[in-house]
Tab-separated table of C-alpha atoms in Angstrom:
chain	number	residue	atom	x	y	z
F	1	MET	CA	13.663	-21.948	20.336
F	2	ASP	CA	11.428	-21.497	17.728
F	3	ASN	CA	13.363	-19.111	14.631
F	4	VAL	CA	15.506	-16.393	14.269
F	5	LEU	CA	14.700	-13.277	12.764
F	6	ILE	CA	16.876	-11.585	10.159
F	7	VAL	CA	15.862	-8.262	8.592
F	8	VAL	CA	17.278	-7.851	5.135
F	9	GLU	CA	16.543	-5.701	2.408
F	10	ASP	CA	16.989	-8.183	-0.516
F	11	ILE	CA	14.984	-11.243	0.871
F	12	GLU	CA	15.039	-13.172	-2.506
F	13	ALA	CA	18.861	-13.133	-2.423
F	14	ALA	CA	18.941	-14.087	1.427
F	15	THR	CA	16.832	-16.619	0.672
F	16	ALA	CA	18.419	-18.009	-2.048
F	17	PHE	CA	21.459	-17.931	0.327
F	18	PHE	CA	19.604	-20.063	3.170
F	19	ALA	CA	18.292	-22.529	0.173
F	20	GLU	CA	22.253	-23.038	-0.630
F	21	LEU	CA	22.597	-24.555	3.038
F	22	GLY	CA	19.803	-26.944	2.280
F	23	MET	CA	17.116	-24.858	4.264
F	24	GLU	CA	13.646	-25.210	3.006
F	25	VAL	CA	11.311	-22.572	2.636
F	26	GLU	CA	8.601	-23.184	4.574
F	27	GLY	CA	6.132	-20.325	3.857
F	28	LYS	CA	6.380	-16.929	2.754
F	29	ALA	CA	3.635	-14.106	3.193
F	30	PRO	CA	2.917	-10.463	3.537
F	31	VAL	CA	2.229	-9.197	6.727
F	32	GLU	CA	0.744	-6.084	8.573
F	33	GLY	CA	-2.201	-4.783	10.656
F	34	PRO	CA	-2.454	-3.313	14.186
F	35	SER	CA	-1.671	-7.070	15.468
F	36	VAL	CA	1.930	-6.783	13.699
F	37	ASP	CA	2.201	-3.207	14.614
F	38	SER	CA	1.447	-4.140	18.667
F	39	VAL	CA	3.589	-7.190	18.628
F	40	VAL	CA	6.738	-5.340	16.774
F	41	GLY	CA	6.309	-2.323	18.482
F	42	LEU	CA	6.173	-0.247	15.393
F	43	GLU	CA	3.166	1.758	13.667
F	44	GLY	CA	1.913	1.186	9.738
F	45	VAL	CA	4.050	-2.176	9.509
F	46	ARG	CA	3.998	-3.505	5.740
F	47	ALA	CA	6.537	-6.389	5.582
F	48	ASP	CA	7.334	-9.949	3.514
F	49	ILE	CA	8.218	-12.485	5.575
F	50	VAL	CA	9.849	-16.116	4.464
F	51	MET	CA	10.062	-18.800	6.995
F	52	LEU	CA	12.907	-21.467	6.237
F	53	ARG	CA	13.292	-24.809	8.217
F	54	THR	CA	16.545	-26.426	8.817
F	55	PRO	CA	16.501	-30.228	6.996
F	56	ASP	CA	16.348	-31.843	10.257
F	57	GLY	CA	13.173	-29.902	10.916
F	58	HIS	CA	14.487	-28.732	14.543
F	59	GLY	CA	15.373	-25.236	13.492
F	60	ARG	CA	13.935	-22.298	11.287
F	61	VAL	CA	15.275	-18.650	10.571
F	62	GLU	CA	12.580	-16.055	9.511
F	63	LEU	CA	13.588	-13.318	7.151
F	64	THR	CA	11.593	-10.230	7.028
F	65	ARG	CA	11.403	-7.409	4.253
F	66	PHE	CA	9.848	-4.201	5.785
F	67	HIS	CA	8.270	-1.760	3.087
F	68	THR	CA	7.104	0.729	5.937
F	69	PRO	CA	8.397	1.699	8.096
F	70	ALA	CA	12.137	1.074	6.410
F	71	ALA	CA	14.615	-0.740	8.053
F	72	VAL	CA	17.368	1.287	9.926
F	73	ALA	CA	20.836	0.012	10.053
F	74	GLY	CA	21.850	-0.611	13.538
F	75	GLU	CA	25.363	-1.291	13.515
F	76	PRO	CA	28.273	-1.001	10.618
F	77	ARG	CA	27.411	-3.220	7.325
F	78	ASN	CA	30.472	-5.405	8.042
F	79	ALA	CA	30.601	-5.289	11.655
F	80	PRO	CA	33.804	-7.498	13.386
F	81	SER	CA	33.459	-10.347	15.021
F	82	ASN	CA	33.694	-8.620	18.591
F	83	THR	CA	30.445	-6.430	17.861
F	84	LEU	CA	28.552	-6.469	20.823
F	85	GLY	CA	24.770	-8.244	19.531
F	86	ILE	CA	24.235	-11.320	17.599
F	87	ARG	CA	27.440	-12.364	15.645
F	88	ARG	CA	26.067	-15.270	13.735
F	89	ILE	CA	24.074	-18.297	13.587
F	90	MET	CA	26.115	-22.129	13.378
F	91	PHE	CA	24.836	-24.721	11.146
F	92	ALA	CA	26.443	-27.985	11.379
F	93	VAL	CA	27.469	-29.183	7.749
F	94	ASP	CA	28.663	-32.461	6.426
F	95	ASP	CA	31.451	-31.158	3.982
F	96	LEU	CA	32.805	-27.548	4.896
F	97	ASP	CA	34.680	-26.923	1.694
F	98	ASP	CA	31.781	-27.869	-0.623
F	99	VAL	CA	29.378	-25.600	1.345
F	100	VAL	CA	31.730	-22.378	1.412
F	101	ALA	CA	32.283	-23.200	-2.098
F	102	ARG	CA	28.538	-23.466	-2.881
F	103	LEU	CA	27.790	-20.154	-0.352
F	104	ARG	CA	30.395	-17.897	-2.708
F	105	THR	CA	28.075	-18.554	-5.735
F	106	HIS	CA	26.014	-16.217	-3.800
F	107	GLY	CA	28.535	-13.573	-2.984
F	108	ALA	CA	29.766	-14.718	0.424
F	109	GLU	CA	33.364	-14.368	1.712
F	110	LEU	CA	35.100	-16.041	4.530
F	111	VAL	CA	35.366	-13.605	7.802
F	112	GLY	CA	38.122	-15.059	8.868
F	113	GLU	CA	40.015	-18.346	7.724
F	114	VAL	CA	38.829	-22.259	7.829
F	115	ALA	CA	40.286	-23.614	10.877
F	116	GLN	CA	40.553	-26.936	12.550
F	117	TYR	CA	39.687	-27.268	16.572
F	118	GLU	CA	41.684	-30.421	17.745
F	119	ASP	CA	40.663	-33.523	15.903
F	120	SER	CA	37.252	-32.291	16.386
F	121	TYR	CA	36.043	-29.855	13.955
F	122	ARG	CA	36.471	-27.450	10.994
F	123	LEU	CA	35.031	-24.095	11.508
F	124	CYS	CA	34.733	-20.809	9.416
F	125	PHE	CA	32.767	-17.787	9.619
F	126	ILE	CA	31.369	-16.270	6.129
F	127	ARG	CA	29.268	-13.475	5.516
F	128	GLY	CA	27.006	-13.478	3.103
F	129	PRO	CA	24.283	-10.847	1.612
F	130	GLU	CA	23.047	-8.042	3.824
F	131	GLY	CA	26.006	-8.986	5.955
F	132	ILE	CA	24.731	-12.062	7.523
F	133	VAL	CA	27.302	-13.850	9.215
F	134	LEU	CA	26.995	-17.897	9.501
F	135	GLY	CA	29.275	-20.178	11.108
F	136	LEU	CA	30.175	-23.363	9.676
F	137	ALA	CA	30.930	-26.663	11.735
F	138	GLU	CA	32.084	-29.936	9.955
F	139	GLN	CA	32.584	-32.338	12.485
F	140	LEU	CA	35.622	-34.849	12.103
F	141	GLY	CA	36.008	-38.537	12.353
């Protein structure tokens, strides 16, 4: 897999949220023109993108802010975990409590509770800006 795309309205807040996870900005660029229109199946696309890379270099998240055409809401803003479609992106973290505390400074809230799965993992879902849901997993032992 190369990357996951997340369409956002506030690209700065979303970038700061993912940077708090340790992701690094790989690049930023405005995109537009016939080739962009052709790929995404829309006309008159004018957008800004930010590509973020995970610390291990193996994963990337692309954030896109559409100026034209305007973004369209596809589901309830704070859709429940059983809504059809992509629900979350899971990240491995070393200290779950620390990451949750840092993400809360960006307005994030737990979706449920921090839970422990056997003696293997501590896990949680957290909702950040734009309703983005992340899963966080801290391996135990």
